[in-house]
PDB file of C-alpha atoms in Angstrom:
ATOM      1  CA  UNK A   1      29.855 -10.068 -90.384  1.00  0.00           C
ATOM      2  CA  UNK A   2      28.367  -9.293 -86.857  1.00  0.00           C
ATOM      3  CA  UNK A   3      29.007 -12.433 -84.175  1.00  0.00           C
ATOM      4  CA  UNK A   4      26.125 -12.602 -82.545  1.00  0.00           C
ATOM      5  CA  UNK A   5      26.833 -15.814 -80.586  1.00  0.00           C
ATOM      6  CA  UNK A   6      29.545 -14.520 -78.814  1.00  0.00           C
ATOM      7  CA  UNK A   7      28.665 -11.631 -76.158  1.00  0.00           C
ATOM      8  CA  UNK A   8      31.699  -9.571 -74.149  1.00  0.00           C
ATOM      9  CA  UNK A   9      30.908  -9.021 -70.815  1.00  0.00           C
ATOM     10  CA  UNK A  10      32.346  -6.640 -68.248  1.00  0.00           C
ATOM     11  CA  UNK A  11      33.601  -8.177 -65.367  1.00  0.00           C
ATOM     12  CA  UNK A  12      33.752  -6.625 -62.073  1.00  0.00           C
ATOM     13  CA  UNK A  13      35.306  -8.174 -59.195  1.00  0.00           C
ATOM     14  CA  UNK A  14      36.709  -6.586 -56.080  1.00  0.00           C
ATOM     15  CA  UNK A  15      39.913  -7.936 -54.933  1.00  0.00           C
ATOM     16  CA  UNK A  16      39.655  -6.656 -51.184  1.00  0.00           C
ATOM     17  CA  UNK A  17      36.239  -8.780 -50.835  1.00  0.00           C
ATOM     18  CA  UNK A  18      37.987 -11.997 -52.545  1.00  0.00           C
ATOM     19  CA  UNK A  19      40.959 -11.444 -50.310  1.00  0.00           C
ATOM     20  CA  UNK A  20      38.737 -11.275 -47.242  1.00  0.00           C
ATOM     21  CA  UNK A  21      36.543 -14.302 -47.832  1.00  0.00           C
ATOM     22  CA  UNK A  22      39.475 -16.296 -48.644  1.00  0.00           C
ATOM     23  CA  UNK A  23      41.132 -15.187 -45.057  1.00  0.00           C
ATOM     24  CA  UNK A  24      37.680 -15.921 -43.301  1.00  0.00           C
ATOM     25  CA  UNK A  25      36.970 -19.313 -44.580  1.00  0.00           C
ATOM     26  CA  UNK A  26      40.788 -20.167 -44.078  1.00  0.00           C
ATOM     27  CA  UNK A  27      40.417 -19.530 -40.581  1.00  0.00           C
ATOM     28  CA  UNK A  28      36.992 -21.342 -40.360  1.00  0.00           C
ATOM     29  CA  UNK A  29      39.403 -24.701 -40.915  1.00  0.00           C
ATOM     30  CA  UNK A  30      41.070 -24.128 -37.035  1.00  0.00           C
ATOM     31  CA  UNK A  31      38.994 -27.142 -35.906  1.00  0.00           C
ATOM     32  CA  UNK A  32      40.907 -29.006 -38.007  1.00  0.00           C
ATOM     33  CA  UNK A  33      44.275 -27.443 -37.917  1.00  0.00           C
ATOM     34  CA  UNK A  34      44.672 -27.811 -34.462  1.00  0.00           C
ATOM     35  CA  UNK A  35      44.299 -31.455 -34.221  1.00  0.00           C
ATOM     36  CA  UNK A  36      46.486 -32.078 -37.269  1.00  0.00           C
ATOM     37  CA  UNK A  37      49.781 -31.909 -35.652  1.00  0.00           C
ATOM     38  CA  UNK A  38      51.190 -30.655 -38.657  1.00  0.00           C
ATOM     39  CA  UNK A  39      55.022 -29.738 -39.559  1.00  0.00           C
ATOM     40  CA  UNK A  40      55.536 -25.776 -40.190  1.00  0.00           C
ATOM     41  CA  UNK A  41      55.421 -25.669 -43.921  1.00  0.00           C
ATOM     42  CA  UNK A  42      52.374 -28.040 -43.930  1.00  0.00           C
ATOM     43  CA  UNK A  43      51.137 -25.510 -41.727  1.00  0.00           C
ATOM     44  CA  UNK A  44      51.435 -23.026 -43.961  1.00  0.00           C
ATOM     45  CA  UNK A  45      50.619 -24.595 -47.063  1.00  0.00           C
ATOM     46  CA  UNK A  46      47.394 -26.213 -45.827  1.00  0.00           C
ATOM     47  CA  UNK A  47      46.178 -23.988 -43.156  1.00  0.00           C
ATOM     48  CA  UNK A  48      47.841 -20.232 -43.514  1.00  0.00           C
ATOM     49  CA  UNK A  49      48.138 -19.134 -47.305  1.00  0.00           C
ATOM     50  CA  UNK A  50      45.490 -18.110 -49.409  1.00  0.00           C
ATOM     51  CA  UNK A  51      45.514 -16.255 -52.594  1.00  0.00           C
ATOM     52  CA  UNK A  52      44.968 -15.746 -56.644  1.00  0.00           C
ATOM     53  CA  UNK A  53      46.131 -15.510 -59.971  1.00  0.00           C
ATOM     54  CA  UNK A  54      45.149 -12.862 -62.934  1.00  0.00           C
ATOM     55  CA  UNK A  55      47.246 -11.861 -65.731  1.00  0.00           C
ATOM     56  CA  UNK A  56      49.251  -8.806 -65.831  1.00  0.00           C
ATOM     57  CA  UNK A  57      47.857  -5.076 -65.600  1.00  0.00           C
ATOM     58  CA  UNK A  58      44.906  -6.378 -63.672  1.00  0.00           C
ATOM     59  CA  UNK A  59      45.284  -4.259 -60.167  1.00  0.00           C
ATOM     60  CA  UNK A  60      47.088  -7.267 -58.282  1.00  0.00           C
ATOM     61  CA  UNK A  61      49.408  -4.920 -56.821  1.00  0.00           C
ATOM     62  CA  UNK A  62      47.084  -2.285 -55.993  1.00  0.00           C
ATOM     63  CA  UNK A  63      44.840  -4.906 -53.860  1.00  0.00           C
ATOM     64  CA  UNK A  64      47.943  -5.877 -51.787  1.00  0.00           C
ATOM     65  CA  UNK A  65      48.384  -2.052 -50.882  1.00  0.00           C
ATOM     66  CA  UNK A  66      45.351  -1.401 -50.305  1.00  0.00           C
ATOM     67  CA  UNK A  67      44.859  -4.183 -48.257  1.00  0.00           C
ATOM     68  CA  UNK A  68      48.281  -3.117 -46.202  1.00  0.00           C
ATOM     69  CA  UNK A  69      46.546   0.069 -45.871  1.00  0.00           C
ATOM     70  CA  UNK A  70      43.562  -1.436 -44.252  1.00  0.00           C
ATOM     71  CA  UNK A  71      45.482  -2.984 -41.195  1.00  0.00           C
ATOM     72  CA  UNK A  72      47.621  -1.203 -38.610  1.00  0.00           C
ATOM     73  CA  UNK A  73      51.257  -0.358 -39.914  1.00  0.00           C
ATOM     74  CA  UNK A  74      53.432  -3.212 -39.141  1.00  0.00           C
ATOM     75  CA  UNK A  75      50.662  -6.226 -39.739  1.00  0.00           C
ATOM     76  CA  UNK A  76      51.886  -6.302 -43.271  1.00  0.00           C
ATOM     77  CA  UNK A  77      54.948  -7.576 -44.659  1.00  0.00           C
ATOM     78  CA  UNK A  78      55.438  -7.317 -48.302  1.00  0.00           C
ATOM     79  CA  UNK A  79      57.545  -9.469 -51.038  1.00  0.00           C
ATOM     80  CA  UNK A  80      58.184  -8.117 -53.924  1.00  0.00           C
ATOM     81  CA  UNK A  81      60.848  -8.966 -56.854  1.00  0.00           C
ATOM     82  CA  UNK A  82      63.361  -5.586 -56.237  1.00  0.00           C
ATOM     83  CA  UNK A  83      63.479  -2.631 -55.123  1.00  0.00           C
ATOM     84  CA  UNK A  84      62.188  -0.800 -57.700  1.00  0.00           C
ATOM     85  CA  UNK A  85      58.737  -2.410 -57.222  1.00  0.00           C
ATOM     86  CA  UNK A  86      59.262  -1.856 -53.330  1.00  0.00           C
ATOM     87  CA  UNK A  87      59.471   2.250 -53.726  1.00  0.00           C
ATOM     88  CA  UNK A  88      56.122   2.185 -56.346  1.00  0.00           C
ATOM     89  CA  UNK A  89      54.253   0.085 -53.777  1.00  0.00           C
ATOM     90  CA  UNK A  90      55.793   2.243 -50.736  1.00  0.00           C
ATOM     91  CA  UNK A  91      54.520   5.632 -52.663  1.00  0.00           C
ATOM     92  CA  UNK A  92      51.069   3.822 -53.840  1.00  0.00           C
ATOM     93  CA  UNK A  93      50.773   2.582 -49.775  1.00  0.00           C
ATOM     94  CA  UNK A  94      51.717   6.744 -48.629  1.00  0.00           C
ATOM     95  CA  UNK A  95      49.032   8.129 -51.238  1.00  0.00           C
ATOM     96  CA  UNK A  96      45.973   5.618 -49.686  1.00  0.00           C
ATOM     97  CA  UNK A  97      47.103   5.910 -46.645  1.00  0.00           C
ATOM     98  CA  UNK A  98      47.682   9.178 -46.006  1.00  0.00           C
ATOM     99  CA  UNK A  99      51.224   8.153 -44.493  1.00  0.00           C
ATOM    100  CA  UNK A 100      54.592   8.693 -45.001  1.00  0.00           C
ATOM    101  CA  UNK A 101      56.376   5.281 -44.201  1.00  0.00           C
ATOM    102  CA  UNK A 102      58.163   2.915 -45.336  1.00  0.00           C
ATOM    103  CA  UNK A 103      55.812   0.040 -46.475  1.00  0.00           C
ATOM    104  CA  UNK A 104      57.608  -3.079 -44.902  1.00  0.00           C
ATOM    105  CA  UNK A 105      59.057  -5.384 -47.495  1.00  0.00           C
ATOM    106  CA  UNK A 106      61.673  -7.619 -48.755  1.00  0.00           C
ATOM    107  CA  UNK A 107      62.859  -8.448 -51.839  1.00  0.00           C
ATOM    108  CA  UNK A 108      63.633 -11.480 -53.150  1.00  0.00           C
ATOM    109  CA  UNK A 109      67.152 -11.723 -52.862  1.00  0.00           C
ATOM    110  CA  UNK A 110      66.614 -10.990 -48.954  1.00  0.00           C
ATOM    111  CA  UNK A 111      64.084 -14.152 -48.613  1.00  0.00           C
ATOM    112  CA  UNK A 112      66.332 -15.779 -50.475  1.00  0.00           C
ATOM    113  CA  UNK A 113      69.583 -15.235 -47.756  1.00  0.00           C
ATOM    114  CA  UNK A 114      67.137 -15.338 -45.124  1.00  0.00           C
ATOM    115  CA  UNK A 115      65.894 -19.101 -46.579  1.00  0.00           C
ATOM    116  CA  UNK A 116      69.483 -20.349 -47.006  1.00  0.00           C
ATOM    117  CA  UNK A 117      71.427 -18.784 -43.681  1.00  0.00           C
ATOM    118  CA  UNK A 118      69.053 -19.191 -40.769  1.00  0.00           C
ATOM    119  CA  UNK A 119      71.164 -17.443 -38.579  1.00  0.00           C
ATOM    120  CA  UNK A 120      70.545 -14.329 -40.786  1.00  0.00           C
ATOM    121  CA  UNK A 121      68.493 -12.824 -37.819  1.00  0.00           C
ATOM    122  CA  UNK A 122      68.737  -8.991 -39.168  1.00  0.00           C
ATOM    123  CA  UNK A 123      64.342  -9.099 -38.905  1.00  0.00           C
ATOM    124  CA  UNK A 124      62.181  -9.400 -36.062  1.00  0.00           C
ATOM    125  CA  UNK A 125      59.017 -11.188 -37.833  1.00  0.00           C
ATOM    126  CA  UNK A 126      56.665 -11.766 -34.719  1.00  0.00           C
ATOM    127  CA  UNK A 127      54.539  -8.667 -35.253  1.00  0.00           C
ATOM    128  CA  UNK A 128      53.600  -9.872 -38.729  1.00  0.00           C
ATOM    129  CA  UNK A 129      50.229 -10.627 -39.206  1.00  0.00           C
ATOM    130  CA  UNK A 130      50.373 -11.276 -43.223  1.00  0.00           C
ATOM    131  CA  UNK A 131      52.941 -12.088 -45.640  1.00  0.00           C
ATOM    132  CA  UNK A 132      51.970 -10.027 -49.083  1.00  0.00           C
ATOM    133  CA  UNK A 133      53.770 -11.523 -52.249  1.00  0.00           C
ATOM    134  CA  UNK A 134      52.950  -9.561 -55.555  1.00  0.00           C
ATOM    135  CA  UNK A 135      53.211 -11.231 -58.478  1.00  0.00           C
ATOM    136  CA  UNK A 136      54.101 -14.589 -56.694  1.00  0.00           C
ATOM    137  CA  UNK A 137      54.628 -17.010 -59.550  1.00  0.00           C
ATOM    138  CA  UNK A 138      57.538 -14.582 -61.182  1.00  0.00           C
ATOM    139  CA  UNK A 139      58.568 -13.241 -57.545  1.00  0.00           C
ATOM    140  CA  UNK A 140      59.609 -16.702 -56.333  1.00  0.00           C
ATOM    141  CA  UNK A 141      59.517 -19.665 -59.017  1.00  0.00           C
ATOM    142  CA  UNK A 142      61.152 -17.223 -61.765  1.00  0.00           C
ATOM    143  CA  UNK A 143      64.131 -15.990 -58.483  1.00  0.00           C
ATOM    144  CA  UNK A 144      64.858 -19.983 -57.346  1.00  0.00           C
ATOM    145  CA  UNK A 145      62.723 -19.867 -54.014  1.00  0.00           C
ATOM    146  CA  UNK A 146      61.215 -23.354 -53.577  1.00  0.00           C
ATOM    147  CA  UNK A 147      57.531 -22.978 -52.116  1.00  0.00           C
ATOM    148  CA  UNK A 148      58.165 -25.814 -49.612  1.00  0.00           C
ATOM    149  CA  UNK A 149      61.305 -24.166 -48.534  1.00  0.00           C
ATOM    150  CA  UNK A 150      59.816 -20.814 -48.095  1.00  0.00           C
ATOM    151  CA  UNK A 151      56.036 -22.054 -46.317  1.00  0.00           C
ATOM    152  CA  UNK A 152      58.759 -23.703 -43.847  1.00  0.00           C
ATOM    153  CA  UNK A 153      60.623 -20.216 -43.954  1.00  0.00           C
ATOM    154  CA  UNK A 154      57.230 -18.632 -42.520  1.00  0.00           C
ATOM    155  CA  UNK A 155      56.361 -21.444 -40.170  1.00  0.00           C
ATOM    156  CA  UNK A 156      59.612 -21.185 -38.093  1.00  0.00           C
ATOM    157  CA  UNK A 157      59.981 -17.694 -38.047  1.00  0.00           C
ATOM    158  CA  UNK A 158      56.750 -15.935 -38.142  1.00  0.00           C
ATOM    159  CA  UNK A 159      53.491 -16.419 -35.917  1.00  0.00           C
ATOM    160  CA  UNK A 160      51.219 -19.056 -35.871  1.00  0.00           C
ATOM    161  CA  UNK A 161      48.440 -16.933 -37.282  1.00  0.00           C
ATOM    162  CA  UNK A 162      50.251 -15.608 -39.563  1.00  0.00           C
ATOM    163  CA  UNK A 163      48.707 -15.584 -42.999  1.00  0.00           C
ATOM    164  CA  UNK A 164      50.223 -15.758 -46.879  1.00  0.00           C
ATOM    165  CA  UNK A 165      48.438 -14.170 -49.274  1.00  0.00           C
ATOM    166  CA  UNK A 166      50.122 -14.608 -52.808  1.00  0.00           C
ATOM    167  CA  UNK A 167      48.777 -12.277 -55.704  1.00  0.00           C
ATOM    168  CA  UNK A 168      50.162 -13.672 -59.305  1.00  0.00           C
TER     169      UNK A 168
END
């Protein structure tokens, strides 16, 4: 028996243009953020992180190298859960880009150290112009990182324009 009341529909969305509009209108909200007076991680949490969430297998990854690939090398940091991940999204970021670097990253055991022992000062952050987490709700709820601890991570130790932008 044919369902004819339920259609599938093919969904296209581009990732890079979601990212970008998020970043934009975030940044439309300066007005605001400057007269707030706000504590580093509120600063973060309300003013500096944007982001999304799609299941598995659905390009998240991809979008975050390609959108590394689309700034100068050095603007991006990226968080990922080992090092495994780290060397496929370091080859993925070489094949766009044409490059053969080292895609900056940490893992999660790094942000981790670097949360609990601030005088871990092995990384020089002030260059960083956005914070790339794939798969952020396994990378840092599944690995112990507390959001409000790490927002407060990236407001003391990163730029003020810094921006998070959490794929997961």
């Amino acid at each position: 028996m044919d369902n004819t009341f339920v259609k599938q529909t093919k969904l296209q969305l581009n990732y890079q243009d979601m990212l970008d509009a998020l970043i934009a209108k975030t940044r439309e909200t300066h007005v605001w953020r400057e007269n707030a007076n706000c504590s580093p991680m509120a600063d973060v949490r309300d003013y500096r992180t944007v982001g999304f969430y799609v299941g598995r297998q659905c390009g998240k990854s991809d979008t975050l190298v390609e959108f590394a690939t689309r700034h100068p090398y050095g603007d991006c940091l990226m968080i990922c859960k080992d090092s495994g991940i780290q060397r496929i999204l370091t080859a993925r970021y070489n094949k766009l880009s044409g490059e053969n670097k080292v895609l900056p990253h940490l893992n999660v055991t790094e942000v981790r150290k670097l949360i609990d022992d601030a005088n871990w000062t092995e990384y020089d952050f002030t260059k960083i112009k956005y914070v790339l987490i794939d798969d952020t709700s396994f990378v840092l709820d599944s690995f112990g990182i507390n959001l409000r601890n790490f927002n407060k991570w990236v407001g003391e130790n990163f730029p003020r324009d810094t921006m998070v932008i959490k794929v997961g």
